[in-house]
PDB file of C-alpha atoms in Angstrom:
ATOM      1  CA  UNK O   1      18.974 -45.521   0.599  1.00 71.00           C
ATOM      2  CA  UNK O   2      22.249 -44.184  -0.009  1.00 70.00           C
ATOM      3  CA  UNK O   3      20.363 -41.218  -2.352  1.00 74.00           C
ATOM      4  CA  UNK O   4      18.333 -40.155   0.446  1.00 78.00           C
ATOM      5  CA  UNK O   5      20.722 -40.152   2.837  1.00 81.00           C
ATOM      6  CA  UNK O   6      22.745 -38.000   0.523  1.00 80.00           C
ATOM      7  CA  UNK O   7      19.599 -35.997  -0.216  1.00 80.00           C
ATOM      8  CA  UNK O   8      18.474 -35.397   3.683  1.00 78.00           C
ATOM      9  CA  UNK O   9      22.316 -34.086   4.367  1.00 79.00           C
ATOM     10  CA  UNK O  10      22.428 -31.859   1.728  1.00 78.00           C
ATOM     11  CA  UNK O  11      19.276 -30.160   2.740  1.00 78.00           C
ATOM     12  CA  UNK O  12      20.043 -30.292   6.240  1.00 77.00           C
ATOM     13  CA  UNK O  13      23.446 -28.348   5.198  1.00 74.00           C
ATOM     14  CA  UNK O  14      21.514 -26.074   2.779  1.00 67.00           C
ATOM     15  CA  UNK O  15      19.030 -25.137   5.794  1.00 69.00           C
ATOM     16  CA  UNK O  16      21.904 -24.225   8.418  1.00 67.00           C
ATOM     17  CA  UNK O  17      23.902 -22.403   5.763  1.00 66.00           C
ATOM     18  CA  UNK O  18      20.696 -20.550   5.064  1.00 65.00           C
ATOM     19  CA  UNK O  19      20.065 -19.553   9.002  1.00 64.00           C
ATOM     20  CA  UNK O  20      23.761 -19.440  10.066  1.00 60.00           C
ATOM     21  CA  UNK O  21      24.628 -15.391  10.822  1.00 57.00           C
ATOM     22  CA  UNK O  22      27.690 -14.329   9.178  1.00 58.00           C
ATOM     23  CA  UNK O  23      29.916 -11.118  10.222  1.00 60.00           C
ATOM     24  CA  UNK O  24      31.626  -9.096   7.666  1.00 60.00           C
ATOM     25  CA  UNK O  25      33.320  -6.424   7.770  1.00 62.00           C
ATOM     26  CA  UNK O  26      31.537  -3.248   7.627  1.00 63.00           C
ATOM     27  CA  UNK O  27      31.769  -0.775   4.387  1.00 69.00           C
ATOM     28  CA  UNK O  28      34.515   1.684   4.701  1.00 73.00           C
ATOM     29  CA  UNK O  29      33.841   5.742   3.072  1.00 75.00           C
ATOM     30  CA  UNK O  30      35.995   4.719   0.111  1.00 79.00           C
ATOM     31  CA  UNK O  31      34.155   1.088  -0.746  1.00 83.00           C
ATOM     32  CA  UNK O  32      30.586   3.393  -0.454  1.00 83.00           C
ATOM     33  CA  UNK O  33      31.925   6.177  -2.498  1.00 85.00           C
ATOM     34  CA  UNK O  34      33.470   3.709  -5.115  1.00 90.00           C
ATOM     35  CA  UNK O  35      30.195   2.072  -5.004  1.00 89.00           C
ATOM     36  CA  UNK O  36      28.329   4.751  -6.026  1.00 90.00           C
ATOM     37  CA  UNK O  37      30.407   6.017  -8.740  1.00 92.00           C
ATOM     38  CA  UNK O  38      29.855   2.578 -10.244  1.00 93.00           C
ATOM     39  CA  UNK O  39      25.631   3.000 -10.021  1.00 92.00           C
ATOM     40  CA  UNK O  40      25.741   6.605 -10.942  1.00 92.00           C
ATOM     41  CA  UNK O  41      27.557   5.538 -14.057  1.00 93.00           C
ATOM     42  CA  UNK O  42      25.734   2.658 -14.660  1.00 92.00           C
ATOM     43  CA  UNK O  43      22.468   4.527 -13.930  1.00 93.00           C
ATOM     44  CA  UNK O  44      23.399   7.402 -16.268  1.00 93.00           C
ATOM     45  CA  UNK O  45      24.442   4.902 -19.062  1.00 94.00           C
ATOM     46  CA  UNK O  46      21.192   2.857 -18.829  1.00 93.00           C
ATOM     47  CA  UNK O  47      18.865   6.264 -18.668  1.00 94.00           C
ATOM     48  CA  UNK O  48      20.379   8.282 -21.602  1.00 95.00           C
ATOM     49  CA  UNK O  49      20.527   4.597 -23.694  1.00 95.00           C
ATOM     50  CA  UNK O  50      16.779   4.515 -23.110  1.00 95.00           C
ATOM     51  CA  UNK O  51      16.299   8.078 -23.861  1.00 95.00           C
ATOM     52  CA  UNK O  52      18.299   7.709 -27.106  1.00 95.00           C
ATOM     53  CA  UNK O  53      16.499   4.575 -27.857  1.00 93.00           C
ATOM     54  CA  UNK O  54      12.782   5.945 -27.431  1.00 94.00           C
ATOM     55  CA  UNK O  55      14.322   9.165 -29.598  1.00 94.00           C
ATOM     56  CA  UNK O  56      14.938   6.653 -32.426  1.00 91.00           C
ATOM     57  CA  UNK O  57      11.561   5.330 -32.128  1.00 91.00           C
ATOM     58  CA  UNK O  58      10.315   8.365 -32.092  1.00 90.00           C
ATOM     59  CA  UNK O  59      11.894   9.411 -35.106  1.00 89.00           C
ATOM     60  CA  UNK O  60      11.176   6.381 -36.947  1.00 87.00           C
ATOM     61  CA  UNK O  61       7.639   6.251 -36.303  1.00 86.00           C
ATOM     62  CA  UNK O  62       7.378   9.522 -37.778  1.00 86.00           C
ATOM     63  CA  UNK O  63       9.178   8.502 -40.856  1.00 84.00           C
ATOM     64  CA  UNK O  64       6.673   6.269 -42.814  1.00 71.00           C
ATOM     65  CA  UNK O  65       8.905   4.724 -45.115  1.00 72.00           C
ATOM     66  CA  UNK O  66      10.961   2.433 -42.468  1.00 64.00           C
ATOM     67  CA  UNK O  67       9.459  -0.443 -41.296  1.00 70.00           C
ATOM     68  CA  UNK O  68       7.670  -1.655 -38.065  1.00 82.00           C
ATOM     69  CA  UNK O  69      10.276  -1.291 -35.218  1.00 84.00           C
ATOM     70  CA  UNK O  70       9.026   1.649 -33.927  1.00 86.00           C
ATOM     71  CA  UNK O  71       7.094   0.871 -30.890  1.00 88.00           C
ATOM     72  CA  UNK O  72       9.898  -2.020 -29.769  1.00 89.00           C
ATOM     73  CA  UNK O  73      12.381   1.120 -29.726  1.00 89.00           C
ATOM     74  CA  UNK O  74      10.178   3.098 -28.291  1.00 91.00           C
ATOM     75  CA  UNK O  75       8.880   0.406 -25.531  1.00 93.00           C
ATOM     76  CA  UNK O  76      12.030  -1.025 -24.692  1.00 94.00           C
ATOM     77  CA  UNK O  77      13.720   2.577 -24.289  1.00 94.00           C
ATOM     78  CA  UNK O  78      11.647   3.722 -21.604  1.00 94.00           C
ATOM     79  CA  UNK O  79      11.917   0.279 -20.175  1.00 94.00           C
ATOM     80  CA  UNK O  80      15.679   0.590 -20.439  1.00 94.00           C
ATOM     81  CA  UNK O  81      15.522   3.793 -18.725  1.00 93.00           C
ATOM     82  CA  UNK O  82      13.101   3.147 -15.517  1.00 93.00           C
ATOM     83  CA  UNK O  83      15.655   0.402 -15.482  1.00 92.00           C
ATOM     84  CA  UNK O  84      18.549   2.918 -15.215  1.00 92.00           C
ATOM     85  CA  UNK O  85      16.588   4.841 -12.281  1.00 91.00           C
ATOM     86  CA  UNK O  86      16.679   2.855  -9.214  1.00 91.00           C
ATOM     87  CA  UNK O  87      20.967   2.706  -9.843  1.00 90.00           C
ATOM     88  CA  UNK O  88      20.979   6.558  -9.861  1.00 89.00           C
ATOM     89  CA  UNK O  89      18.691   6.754  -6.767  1.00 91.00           C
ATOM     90  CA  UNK O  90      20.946   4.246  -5.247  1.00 91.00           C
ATOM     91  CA  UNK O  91      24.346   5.439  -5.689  1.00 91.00           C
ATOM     92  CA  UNK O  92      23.032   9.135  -4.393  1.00 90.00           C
ATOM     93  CA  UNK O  93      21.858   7.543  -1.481  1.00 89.00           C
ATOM     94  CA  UNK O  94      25.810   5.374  -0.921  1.00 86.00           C
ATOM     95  CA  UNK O  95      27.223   8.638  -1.640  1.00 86.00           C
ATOM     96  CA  UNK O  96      25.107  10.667   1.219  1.00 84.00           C
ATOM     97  CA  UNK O  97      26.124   7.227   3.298  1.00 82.00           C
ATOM     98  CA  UNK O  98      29.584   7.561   2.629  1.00 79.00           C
ATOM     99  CA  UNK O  99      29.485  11.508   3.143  1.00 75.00           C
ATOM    100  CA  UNK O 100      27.304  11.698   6.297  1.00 73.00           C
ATOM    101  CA  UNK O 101      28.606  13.112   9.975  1.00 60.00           C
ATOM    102  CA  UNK O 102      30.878  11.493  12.058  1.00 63.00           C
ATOM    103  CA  UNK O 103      31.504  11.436  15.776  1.00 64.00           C
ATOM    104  CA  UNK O 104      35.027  12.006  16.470  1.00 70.00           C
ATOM    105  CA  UNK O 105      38.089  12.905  18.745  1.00 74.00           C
ATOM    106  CA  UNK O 106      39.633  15.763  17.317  1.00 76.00           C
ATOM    107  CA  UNK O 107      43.422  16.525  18.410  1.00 76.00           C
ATOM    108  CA  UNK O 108      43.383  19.804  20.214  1.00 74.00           C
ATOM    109  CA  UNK O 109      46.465  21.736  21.892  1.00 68.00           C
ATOM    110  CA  UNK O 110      46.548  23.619  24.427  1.00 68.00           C
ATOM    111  CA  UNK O 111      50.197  24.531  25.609  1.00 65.00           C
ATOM    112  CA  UNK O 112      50.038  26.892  28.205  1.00 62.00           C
ATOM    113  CA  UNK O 113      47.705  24.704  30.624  1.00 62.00           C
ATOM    114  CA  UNK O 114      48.960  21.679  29.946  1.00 55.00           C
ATOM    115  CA  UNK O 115      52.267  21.335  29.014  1.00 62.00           C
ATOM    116  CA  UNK O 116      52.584  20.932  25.700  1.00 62.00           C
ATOM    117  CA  UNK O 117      50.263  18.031  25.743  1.00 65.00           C
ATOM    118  CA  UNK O 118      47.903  16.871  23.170  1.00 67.00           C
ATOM    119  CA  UNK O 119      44.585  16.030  24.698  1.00 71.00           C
ATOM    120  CA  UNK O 120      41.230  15.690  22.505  1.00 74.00           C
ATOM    121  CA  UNK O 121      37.611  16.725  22.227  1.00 75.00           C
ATOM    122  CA  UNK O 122      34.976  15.006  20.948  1.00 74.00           C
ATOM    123  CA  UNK O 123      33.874  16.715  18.062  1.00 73.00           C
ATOM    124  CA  UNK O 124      30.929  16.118  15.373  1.00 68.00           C
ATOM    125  CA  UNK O 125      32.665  16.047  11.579  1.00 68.00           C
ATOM    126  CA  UNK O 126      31.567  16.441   8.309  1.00 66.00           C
ATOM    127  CA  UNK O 127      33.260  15.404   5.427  1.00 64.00           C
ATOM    128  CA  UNK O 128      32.832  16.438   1.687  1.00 65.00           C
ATOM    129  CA  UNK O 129      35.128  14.816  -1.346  1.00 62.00           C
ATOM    130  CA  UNK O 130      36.114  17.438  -3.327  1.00 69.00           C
ATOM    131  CA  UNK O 131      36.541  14.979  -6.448  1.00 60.00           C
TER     132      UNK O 131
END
């Protein structure tokens, strides 16, 4: 009794975790662009390991004297580096995110109708990081 009692409120908790909307906060420019330095790398690493591994296949299927390893390198190579693909794709696409135009206010001045006061104008920006 006491199991499926337990049992029933666990699942009952599991369920409304499960359906229960959370808010977080939203991504900021530098959490996106840090983001997608981290895939880019980690894409890059995982495409030019797979190219380097299907290379050594390569090579040592055309060498008869080594032994039988050569399609594994070879196979898991190219596997390594469709892997790596989808994190490249990915981080180009959080860097466009992170990068993409922005509605603004933009300060402008105009002193000699309005008293040296700063009003604004809403203005579309784009940004570009220069890193």
């Amino acid at each position: 009794m006491k199991k499926s009692i337990a049992s029933a409120v666990f699942i009952i908790s599991l369920l409304l975790g499960i359906t229960c909307n959370t808010y977080g906060q939203g991504k900021t420019k530098d959490d996106l662009l840090r983001k997608s330095k981290r895939q880019i790398t980690t894409g890059s690493i995982l495409v030019g390991g797979g190219a380097i591994a299907s290379t050594a296949g390569l090579f040592m299927l055309l060498n008869e004297k080594t032994f039988d390893a050569a399609p594994t390198f070879i196979v898991t190579g190219l596997l390594t580096a469709i892997v790596g693909a989808p994190f490249y794709v990915v981080g180009q696409i959080n860097r466009h995110k992170a990068n993409r135009m922005s509605f603004r206010n933009e300060p402008i001045h105009i002193p000699k109708y309005a008293g040296n006061l700063s009003r604004s104008i809403p203005s579309i920006t784009y940004s570009i990081s220069l890193n």
